[in-house]
XYZ file of C-alpha atoms in Angstrom:
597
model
C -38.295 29.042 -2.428
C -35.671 30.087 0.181
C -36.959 28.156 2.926
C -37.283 25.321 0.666
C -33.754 25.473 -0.138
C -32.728 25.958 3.887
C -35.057 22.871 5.041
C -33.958 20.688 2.167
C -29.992 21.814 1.426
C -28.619 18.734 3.440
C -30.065 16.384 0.290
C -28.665 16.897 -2.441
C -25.763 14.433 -1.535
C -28.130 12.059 -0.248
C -27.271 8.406 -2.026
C -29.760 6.039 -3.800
C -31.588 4.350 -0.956
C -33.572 1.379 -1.161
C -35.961 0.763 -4.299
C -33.777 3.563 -5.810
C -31.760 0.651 -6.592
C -34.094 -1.659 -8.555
C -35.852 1.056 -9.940
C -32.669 3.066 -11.192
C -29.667 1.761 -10.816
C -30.888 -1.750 -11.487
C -33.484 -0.515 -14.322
C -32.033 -1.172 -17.994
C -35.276 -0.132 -19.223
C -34.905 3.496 -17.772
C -31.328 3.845 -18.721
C -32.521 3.950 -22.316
C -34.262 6.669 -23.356
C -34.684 4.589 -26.679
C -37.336 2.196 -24.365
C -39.774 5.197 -24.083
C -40.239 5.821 -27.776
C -42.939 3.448 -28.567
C -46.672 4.784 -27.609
C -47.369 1.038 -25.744
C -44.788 2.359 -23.301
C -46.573 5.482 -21.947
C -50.303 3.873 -22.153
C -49.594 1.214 -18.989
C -50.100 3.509 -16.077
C -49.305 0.855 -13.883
C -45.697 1.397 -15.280
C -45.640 5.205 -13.957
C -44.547 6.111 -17.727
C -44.211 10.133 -16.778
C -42.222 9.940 -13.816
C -39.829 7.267 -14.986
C -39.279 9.426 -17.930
C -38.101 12.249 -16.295
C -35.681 9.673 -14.056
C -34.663 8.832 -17.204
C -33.504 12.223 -18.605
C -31.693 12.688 -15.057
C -29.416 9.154 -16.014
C -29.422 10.277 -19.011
C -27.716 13.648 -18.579
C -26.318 12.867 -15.160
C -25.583 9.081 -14.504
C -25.452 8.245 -11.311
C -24.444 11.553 -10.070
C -27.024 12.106 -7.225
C -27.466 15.783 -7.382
C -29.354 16.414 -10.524
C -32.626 14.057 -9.372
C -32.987 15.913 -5.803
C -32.258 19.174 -7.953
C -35.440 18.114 -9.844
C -37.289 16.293 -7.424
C -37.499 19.959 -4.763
C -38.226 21.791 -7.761
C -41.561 19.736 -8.150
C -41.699 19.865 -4.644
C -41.620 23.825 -4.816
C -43.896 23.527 -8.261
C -46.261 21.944 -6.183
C -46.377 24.309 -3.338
C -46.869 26.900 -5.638
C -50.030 25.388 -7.230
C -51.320 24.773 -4.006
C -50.989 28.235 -2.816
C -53.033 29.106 -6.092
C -55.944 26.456 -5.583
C -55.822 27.941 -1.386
C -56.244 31.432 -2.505
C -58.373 30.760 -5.367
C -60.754 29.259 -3.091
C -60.784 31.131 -0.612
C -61.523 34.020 -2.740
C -64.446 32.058 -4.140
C -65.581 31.508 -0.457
C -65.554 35.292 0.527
C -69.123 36.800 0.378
C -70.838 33.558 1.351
C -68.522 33.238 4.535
C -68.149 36.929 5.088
C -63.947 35.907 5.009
C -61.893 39.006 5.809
C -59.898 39.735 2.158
C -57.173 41.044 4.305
C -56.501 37.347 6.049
C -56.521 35.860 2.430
C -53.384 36.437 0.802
C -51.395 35.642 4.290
C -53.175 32.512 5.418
C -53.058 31.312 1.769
C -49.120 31.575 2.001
C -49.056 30.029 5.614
C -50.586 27.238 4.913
C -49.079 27.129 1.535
C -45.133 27.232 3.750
C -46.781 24.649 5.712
C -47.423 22.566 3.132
C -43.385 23.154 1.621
C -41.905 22.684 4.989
C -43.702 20.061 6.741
C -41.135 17.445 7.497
C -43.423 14.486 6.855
C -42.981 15.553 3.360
C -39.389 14.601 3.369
C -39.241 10.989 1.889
C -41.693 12.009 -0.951
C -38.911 14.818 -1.833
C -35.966 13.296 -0.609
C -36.840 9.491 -1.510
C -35.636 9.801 -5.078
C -38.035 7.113 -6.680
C -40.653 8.999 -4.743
C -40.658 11.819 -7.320
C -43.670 9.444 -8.515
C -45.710 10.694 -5.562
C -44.793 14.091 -6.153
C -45.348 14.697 -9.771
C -48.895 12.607 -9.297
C -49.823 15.543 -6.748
C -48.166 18.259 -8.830
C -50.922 17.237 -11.911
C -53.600 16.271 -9.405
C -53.752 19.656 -8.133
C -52.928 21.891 -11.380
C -55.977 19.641 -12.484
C -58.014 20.715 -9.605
C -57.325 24.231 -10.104
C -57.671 24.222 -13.835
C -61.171 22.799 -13.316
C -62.541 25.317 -10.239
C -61.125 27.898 -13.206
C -63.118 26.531 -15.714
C -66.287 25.950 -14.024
C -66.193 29.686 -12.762
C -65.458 31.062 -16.496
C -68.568 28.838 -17.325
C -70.916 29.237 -15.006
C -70.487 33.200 -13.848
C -68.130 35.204 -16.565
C -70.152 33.434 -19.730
C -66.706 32.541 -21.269
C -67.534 29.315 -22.746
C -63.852 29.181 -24.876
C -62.431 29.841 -21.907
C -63.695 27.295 -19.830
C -63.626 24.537 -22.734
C -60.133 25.479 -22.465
C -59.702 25.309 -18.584
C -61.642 22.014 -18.041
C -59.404 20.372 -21.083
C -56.155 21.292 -19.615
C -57.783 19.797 -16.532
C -58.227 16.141 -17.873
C -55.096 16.873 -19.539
C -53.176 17.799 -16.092
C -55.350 14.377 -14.316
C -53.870 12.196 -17.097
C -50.629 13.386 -16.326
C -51.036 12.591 -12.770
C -51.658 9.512 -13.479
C -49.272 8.558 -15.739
C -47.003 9.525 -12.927
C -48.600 7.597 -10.275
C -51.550 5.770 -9.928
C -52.982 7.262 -6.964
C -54.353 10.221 -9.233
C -56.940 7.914 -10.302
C -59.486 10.039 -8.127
C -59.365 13.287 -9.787
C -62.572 12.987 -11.516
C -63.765 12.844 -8.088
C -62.345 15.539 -6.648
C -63.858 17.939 -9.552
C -66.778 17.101 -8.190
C -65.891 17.219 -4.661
C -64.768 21.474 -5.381
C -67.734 21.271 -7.254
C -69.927 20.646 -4.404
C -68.266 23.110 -1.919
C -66.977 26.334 -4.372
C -68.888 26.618 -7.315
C -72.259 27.913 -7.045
C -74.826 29.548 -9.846
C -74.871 33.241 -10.325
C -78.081 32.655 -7.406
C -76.199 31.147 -5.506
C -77.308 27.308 -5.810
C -75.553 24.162 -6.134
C -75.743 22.905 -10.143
C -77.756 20.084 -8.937
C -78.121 18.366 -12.241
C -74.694 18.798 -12.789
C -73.600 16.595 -10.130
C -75.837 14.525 -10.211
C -75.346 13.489 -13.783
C -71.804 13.490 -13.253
C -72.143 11.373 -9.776
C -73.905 8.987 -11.288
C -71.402 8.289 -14.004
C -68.544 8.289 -11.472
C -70.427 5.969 -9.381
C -71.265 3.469 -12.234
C -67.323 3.079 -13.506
C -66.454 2.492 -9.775
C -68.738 -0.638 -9.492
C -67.794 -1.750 -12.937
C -64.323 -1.689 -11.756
C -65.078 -2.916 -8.285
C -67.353 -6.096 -9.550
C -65.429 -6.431 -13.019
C -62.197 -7.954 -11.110
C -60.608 -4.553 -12.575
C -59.469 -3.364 -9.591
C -55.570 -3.777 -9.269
C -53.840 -5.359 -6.084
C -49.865 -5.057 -5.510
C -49.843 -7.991 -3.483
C -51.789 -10.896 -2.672
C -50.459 -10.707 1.047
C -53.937 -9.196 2.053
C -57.241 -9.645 1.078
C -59.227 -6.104 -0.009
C -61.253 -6.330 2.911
C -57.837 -7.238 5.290
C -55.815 -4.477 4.143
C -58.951 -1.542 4.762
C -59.221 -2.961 8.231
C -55.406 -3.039 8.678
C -55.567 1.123 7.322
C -58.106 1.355 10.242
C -55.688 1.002 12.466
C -53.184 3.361 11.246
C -55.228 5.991 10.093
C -54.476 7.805 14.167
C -50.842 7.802 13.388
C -51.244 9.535 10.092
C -53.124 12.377 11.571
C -50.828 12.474 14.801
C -47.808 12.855 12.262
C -49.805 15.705 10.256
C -50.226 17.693 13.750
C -46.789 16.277 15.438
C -44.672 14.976 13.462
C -42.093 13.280 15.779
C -40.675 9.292 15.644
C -41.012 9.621 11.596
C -39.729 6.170 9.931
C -38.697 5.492 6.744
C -40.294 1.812 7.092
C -43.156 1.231 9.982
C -43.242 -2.366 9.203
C -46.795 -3.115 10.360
C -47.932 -6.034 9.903
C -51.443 -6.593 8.392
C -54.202 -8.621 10.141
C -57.711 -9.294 9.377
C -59.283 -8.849 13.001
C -60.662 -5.787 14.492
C -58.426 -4.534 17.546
C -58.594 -1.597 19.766
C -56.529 0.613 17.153
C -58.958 -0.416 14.641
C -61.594 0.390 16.362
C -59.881 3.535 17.259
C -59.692 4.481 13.378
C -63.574 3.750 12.824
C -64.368 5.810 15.294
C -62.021 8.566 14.227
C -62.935 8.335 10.730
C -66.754 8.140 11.381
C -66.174 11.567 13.241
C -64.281 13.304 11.009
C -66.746 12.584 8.264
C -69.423 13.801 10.305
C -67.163 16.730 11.298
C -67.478 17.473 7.414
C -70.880 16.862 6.922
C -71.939 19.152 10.009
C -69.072 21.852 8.790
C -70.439 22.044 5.322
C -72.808 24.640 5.737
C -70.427 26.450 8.657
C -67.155 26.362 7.143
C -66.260 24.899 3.791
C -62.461 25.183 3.705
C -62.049 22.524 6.787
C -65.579 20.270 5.209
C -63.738 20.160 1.997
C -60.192 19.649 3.505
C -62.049 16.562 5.840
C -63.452 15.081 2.514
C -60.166 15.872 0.170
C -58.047 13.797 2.492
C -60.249 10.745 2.954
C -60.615 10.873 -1.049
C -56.784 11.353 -1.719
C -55.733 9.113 0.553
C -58.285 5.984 -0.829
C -56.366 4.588 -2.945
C -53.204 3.750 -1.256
C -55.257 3.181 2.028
C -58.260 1.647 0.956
C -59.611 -1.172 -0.995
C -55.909 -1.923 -3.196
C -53.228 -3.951 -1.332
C -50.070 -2.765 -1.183
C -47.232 -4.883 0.571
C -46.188 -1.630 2.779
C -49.083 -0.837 5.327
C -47.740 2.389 6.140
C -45.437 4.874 4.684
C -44.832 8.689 5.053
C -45.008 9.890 1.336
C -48.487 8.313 1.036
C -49.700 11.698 3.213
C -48.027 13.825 0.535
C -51.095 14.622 -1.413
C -53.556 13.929 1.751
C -51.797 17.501 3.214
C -53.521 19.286 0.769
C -56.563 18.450 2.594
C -54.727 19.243 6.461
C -53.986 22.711 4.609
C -57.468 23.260 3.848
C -58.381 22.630 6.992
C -55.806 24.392 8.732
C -56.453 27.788 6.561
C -60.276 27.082 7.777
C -59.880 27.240 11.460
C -57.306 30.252 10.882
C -59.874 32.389 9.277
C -62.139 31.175 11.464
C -60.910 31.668 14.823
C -57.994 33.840 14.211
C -59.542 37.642 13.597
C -57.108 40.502 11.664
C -57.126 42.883 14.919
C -54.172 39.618 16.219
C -52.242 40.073 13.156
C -49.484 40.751 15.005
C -49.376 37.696 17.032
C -50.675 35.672 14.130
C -47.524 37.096 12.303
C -45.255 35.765 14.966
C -46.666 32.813 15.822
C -46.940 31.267 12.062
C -43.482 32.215 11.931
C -42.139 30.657 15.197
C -44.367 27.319 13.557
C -42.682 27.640 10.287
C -38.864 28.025 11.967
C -39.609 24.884 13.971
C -40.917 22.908 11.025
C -37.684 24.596 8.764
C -35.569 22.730 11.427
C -37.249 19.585 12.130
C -37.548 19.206 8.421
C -34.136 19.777 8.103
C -32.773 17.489 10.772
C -35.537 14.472 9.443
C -33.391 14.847 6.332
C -30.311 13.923 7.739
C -31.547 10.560 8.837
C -31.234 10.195 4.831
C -27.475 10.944 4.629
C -26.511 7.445 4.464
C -28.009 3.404 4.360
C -26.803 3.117 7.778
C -28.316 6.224 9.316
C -31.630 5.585 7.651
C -32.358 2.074 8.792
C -30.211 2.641 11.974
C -32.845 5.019 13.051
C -35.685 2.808 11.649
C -34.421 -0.139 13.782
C -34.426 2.697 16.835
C -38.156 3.397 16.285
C -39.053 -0.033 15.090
C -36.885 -2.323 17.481
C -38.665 -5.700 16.127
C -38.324 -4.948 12.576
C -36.917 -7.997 10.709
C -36.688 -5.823 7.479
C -34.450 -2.831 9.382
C -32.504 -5.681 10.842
C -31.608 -6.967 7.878
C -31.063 -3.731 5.716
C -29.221 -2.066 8.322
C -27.117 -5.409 8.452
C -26.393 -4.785 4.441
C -25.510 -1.786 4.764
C -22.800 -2.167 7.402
C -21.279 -4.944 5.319
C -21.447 -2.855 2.191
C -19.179 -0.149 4.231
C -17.084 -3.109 5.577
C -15.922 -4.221 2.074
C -14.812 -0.833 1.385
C -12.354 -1.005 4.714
C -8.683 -1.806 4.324
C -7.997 -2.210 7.593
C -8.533 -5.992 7.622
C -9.417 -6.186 12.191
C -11.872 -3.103 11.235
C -13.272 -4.856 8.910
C -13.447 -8.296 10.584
C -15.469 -6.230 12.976
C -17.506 -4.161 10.539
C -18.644 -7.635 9.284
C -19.324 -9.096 12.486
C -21.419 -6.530 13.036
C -23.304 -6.713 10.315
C -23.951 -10.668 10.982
C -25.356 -9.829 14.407
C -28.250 -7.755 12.726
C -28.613 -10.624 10.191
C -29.043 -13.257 12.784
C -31.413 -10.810 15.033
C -33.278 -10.621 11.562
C -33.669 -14.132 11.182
C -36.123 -14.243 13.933
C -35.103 -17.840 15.626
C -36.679 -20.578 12.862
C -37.853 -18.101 10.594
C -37.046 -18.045 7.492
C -35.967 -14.515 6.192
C -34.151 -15.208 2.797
C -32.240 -12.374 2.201
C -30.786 -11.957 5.768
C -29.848 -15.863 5.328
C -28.416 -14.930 2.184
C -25.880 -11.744 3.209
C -25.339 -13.673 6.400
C -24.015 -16.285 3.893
C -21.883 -13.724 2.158
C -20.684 -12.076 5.311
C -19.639 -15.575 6.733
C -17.663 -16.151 3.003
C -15.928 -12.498 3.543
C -14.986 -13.877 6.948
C -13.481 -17.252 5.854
C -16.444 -19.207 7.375
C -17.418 -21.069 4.233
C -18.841 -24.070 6.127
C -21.045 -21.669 8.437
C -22.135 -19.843 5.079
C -22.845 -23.254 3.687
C -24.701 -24.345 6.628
C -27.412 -20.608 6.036
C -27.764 -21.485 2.618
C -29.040 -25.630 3.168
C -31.874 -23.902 5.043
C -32.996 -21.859 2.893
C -32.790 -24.281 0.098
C -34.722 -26.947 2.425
C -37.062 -24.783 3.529
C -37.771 -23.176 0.499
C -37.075 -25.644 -2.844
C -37.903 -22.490 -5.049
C -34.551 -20.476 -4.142
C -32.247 -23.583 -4.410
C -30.168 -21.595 -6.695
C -28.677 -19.523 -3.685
C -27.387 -22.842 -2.469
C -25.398 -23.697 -5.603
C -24.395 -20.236 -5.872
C -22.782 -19.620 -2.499
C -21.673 -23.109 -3.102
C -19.772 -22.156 -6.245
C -18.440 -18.843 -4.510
C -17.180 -21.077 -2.007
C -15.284 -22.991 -4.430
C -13.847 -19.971 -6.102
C -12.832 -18.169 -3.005
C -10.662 -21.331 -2.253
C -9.102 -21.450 -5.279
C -11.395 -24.747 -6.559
C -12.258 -23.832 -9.891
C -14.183 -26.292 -11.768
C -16.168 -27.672 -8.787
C -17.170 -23.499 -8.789
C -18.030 -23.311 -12.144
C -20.037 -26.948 -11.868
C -22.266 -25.330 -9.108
C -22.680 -21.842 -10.809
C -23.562 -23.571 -14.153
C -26.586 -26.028 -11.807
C -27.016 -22.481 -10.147
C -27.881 -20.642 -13.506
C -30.046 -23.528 -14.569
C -32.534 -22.945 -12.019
C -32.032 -19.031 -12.115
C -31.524 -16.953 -15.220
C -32.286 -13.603 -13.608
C -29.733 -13.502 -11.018
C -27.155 -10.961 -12.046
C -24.036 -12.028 -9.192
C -24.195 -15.884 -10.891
C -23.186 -14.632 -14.062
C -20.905 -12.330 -12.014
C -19.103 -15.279 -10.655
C -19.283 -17.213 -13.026
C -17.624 -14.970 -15.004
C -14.471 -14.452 -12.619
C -14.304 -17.901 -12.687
C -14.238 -18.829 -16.379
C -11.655 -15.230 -16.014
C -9.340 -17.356 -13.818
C -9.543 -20.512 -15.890
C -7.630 -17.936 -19.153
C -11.166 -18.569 -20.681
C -11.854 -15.260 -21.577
C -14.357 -15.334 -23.856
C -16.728 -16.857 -21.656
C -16.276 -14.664 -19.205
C -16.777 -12.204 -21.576
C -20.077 -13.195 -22.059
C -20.819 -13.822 -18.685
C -19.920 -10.308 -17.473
C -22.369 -8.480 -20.306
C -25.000 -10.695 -18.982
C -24.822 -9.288 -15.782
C -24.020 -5.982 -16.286
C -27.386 -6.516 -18.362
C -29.322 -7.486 -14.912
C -27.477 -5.209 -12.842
C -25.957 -1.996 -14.661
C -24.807 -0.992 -11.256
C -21.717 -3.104 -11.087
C -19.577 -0.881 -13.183
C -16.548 -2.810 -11.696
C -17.372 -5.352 -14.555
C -16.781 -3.060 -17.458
C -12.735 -3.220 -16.166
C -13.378 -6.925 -15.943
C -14.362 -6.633 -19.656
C -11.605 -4.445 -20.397
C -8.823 -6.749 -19.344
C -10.603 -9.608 -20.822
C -10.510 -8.472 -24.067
C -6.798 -6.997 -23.408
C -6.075 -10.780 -22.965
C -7.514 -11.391 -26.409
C -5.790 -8.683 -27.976
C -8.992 -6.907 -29.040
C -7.873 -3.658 -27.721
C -10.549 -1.405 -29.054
C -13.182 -3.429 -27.206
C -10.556 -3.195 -24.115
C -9.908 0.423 -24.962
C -13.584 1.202 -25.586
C -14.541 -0.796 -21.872
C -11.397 1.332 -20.198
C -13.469 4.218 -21.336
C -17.300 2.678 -19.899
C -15.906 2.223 -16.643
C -14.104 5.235 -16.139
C -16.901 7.547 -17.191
C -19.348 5.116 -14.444
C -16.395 6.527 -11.685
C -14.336 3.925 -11.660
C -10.700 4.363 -11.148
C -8.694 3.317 -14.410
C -5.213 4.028 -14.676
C -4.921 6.747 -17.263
C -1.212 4.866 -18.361
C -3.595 1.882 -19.273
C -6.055 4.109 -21.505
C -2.953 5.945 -23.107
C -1.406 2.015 -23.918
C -4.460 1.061 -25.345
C -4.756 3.587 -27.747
C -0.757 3.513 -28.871
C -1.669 0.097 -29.177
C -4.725 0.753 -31.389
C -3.045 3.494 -33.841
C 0.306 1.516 -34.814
């Protein structure tokens, strides 16, 4: 708990970062608890019901204050940590008089592996990540599940406690369910019951329960074909093909393990792009897979902990590098559950090769490991502290990454509009348009750099070179014409041309409906034309789309001010000041003297 605290204490400022935008500041849905009370809600696991829930109680109790969801998320973090130091031990103990394991090395290597586990800094953007609480809570479940089961088996099978076990083994679909409802990765539980199965739990004689697995197997076996052949099986993206993306996780599988035993040049985003040939780093991975799962098969007999820890992380790690395509090829917290497996295998080669007569060394050097990985994992978190330190230090280990490019671009223009100083920002923004171009990659077409290039050149004054990004994209790509009307119409309104704006936001929101800044502008422009209702109604409808622009709700307030509805104005004063927004506590005080004459 304390060195959880030390390693991870530089977080709990850490902003919303990348899909933490979409999926919480952006997410109506999870800013209502009121949208989780209907049972279809929770039964689409694809929609991660669990974890968004407990996001939700953190906006609900805590807005967008930043402090309360990396509160939570360490504590499953530390939850977590705990249940695997259970499951080590347990196992271990279960382990003892076949392997002839010294008791006195238990309880110690159990908690190493177990601070390993806590500490490791490769762990940091499933903690620190907010959205990535997903991850966590799916392992959290996965292994309580795990544990519950090799507890119910062993009340079963050796202590004759049959309510026991019944009880045990239902908490343990119970806990799987959970884990599943929290990410869909947990889908392999089932199969790692049987997996512990196979390597801990034995018959009072000391067999395998052959019929057991075997029965079970079978059935396991038989719903993975029916999902495989059925078309069931889900794909995030129809970038790769299933057979495409596996050979693409070929080729990365070597820097997962080197980041397990070294974790140095971590990165938020790898941006590795898939391929459908097999290379030399392909090749690489068959050949390292193909030996580790030999390693496991020889070990089985010799040392259980690292043949089950070989076995665990191939099966945890299937589903997000296997056979389902997901539009990221690589990324840390996907190795989050997988270390469960590393830990096995670590406390396997400890035991091993580590007798109690070097306790004393053993005691120092597990500490010296665990001070090192206390600091790196501190230090990894401060690459978190801000948009521009994260993707600055992407773009350092990823040089040709259009994506860090682009978002590191953003985020220096974000920080730009918030400059007074109008040369600083002039050069802020510049800045930012440099990264944009570099993102743009010569002809290609990256939309969203073209896009906040566009808005960067409007900040600047350049409308015609904003103009000029947009007409590509809309040539090149007919679908997202809208952003041509729309910087078109911002264009307009920045130089004070009202209705040919509000002509080219109205063409922009017939092609686009979803697009929260037309409504946005469209609204400041209906604002400036005195037609306040209108803008009214343009305003909800994109605070509706975006709740994160609480700069709207004074919009709305002095809208409605103009109207002389001044509870609505007094009752939007309020909204935006309790988002953060400064409101001048004169105005609120009018408002009501206003409202109680």
């Amino acid at each position: 708990m304390v060195t959880a605290l030390i390693a991870y204490s530089n977080t709990f400022s850490v902003p919303f970062q990348w899909d933490d935008i979409p999926q919480i500041l952006m997410n109506e849905n999870l800013q209502d608890l009121s949208s989780f009370n209907n049972a279809p809600s929770w039964m689409d696991v694809n929609q991660r019901p669990l974890s968004k829930y407990t996001l939700a109680l953190n906006w609900q109790y805590g807005g967008e204050d930043v402090r309360s969801y990396h509160i939570v998320n360490l504590l499953f973090h530390i939850l977590t940590a705990l249940l695997v130091y259970f499951l080590t031990t347990y196992s271990i103990a279960l382990l003892s008089r076949d392997e002839k394991i010294d008791q006195r090395m238990k309880q110690p290597v159990a908690l190493f592996v177990t601070l390993l586990f806590l500490l490791h800094p490769l762990q940091t953007m499933a903690v620190t990540y907010i959205t990535q609480r997903m991850t966590v809570m799916a392992a959290l479940f996965y292994v309580l599940s795990v544990y519950m089961y090799a507890r119910g088996r062993v009340a079963y099978v050796h202590e004759n406690k049959t309510r026991n076990s019944i009880i045990f083994l239902s908490l343990a679909v119970i806990s799987g369910i959970l884990g599943l409802m929290s990410k869909q990765n947990a889908v392999t539980f089932p199969a790692a019951f049987l997996l512990y199965e196979l390597f801990f739990i034995r018959r009072p004689d000391g067999k395998i329960c052959r019929k057991y697995l075997l029965s079970a197997g079978t059935l396991l076996v038989v719903a993975f074909f029916i999902v495989l052949f059925g078309g069931y099986l889900p794909a995030e993206t129809d970038r790769f093909t299933r057979s495409g993306y596996f050979i693409t996780q070929l080729g990365v599988i070597h820097k997962y393990l080197l980041l397990l035993i070294l974790p140095i040049n971590q990165s938020a985003d790898y941006f590795i792009a898939g391929h459908t040939f097999i290379g030399v780093y392909e090749i690489l991975g068959i050949i390292l897979v193909g030996l580790f799962l030999f390693l496991g098969v020889y070990l089985f007999r010799k040392n259980k902990l690292i043949s089950f820890g070989i076995f665990f992380f191939f099966l945890s790690a299937s589903v997000e590098s296997g056979l389902i395509p997901i539009k990221d090829v690589m990324m840390e917290h996907r190795m989050y559950l997988p270390m469960l497996g590393f830990v096995f295998v670590l406390a396997g080669l400890i035991l091993k090769y580590f007798p109690y007569k070097r306790l004393t060394l053993q005691y120092f050097l597990g500490g010296l490991v665990l001070v090192i990985l206390t600091i790196a994992t501190f230090n990894r978190n401060k690459v978190w502290q801000s948009e521009v330190s994260l993707w600055q230090d992407c773009l350092d280990k990823n040089p040709t990454s259009a994506r860090a490019m682009n978002n590191l671009g953003f985020a220096i223009k974000g920080n730009a509009m918030k400059i007074k100083d109008p040369a600083t920002r002039t050069r802020e923004l510049n800045l930012a348009i440099t990264y944009f171009t570099s993102a743009m990659g010569g002809d290609t077409i990256f939309t969203d750099a073209f896009l906040n290039r566009g808005h960067a050149y409007i900040e600047l004054g350049k409308y015609n070179k904003a103009l000029s990004d947009i007409e590509r994209i809309a040539n090149q790509r007919p679908k997202e014409r809208y952003l041509k009307h729309y910087l078109e119409g911002v264009v307009y309104a920045r130089k004070g041309e009202m209705q040919p704006a509000l002509q080219s936001l109205n063409e922009a929101i017939r092609l686009n409906q979803e697009f929260a800044l037309l409504f946005t502008w469209r609204g400041l422009v209906h604002e400036s034309l005195e037609d306040h209702r209108n803008a009214i109604a343009d305003f909800k409808r994109s605070l509706e789309l975006d709740a994160s622009q609480t700069l709207l709700m004074i919009n709305l307030s002095n809208a409605h001010f103009a109207l002389e509805e001044m509870a609505q104005a007094l009752y939007w004063a309020q909204q935006a000041r309790n988002a953060g927004e400064v409101v001048d506590p004169q105005y609120i005080k009018d408002l009501e003297s206003k409202i109680n004459r």
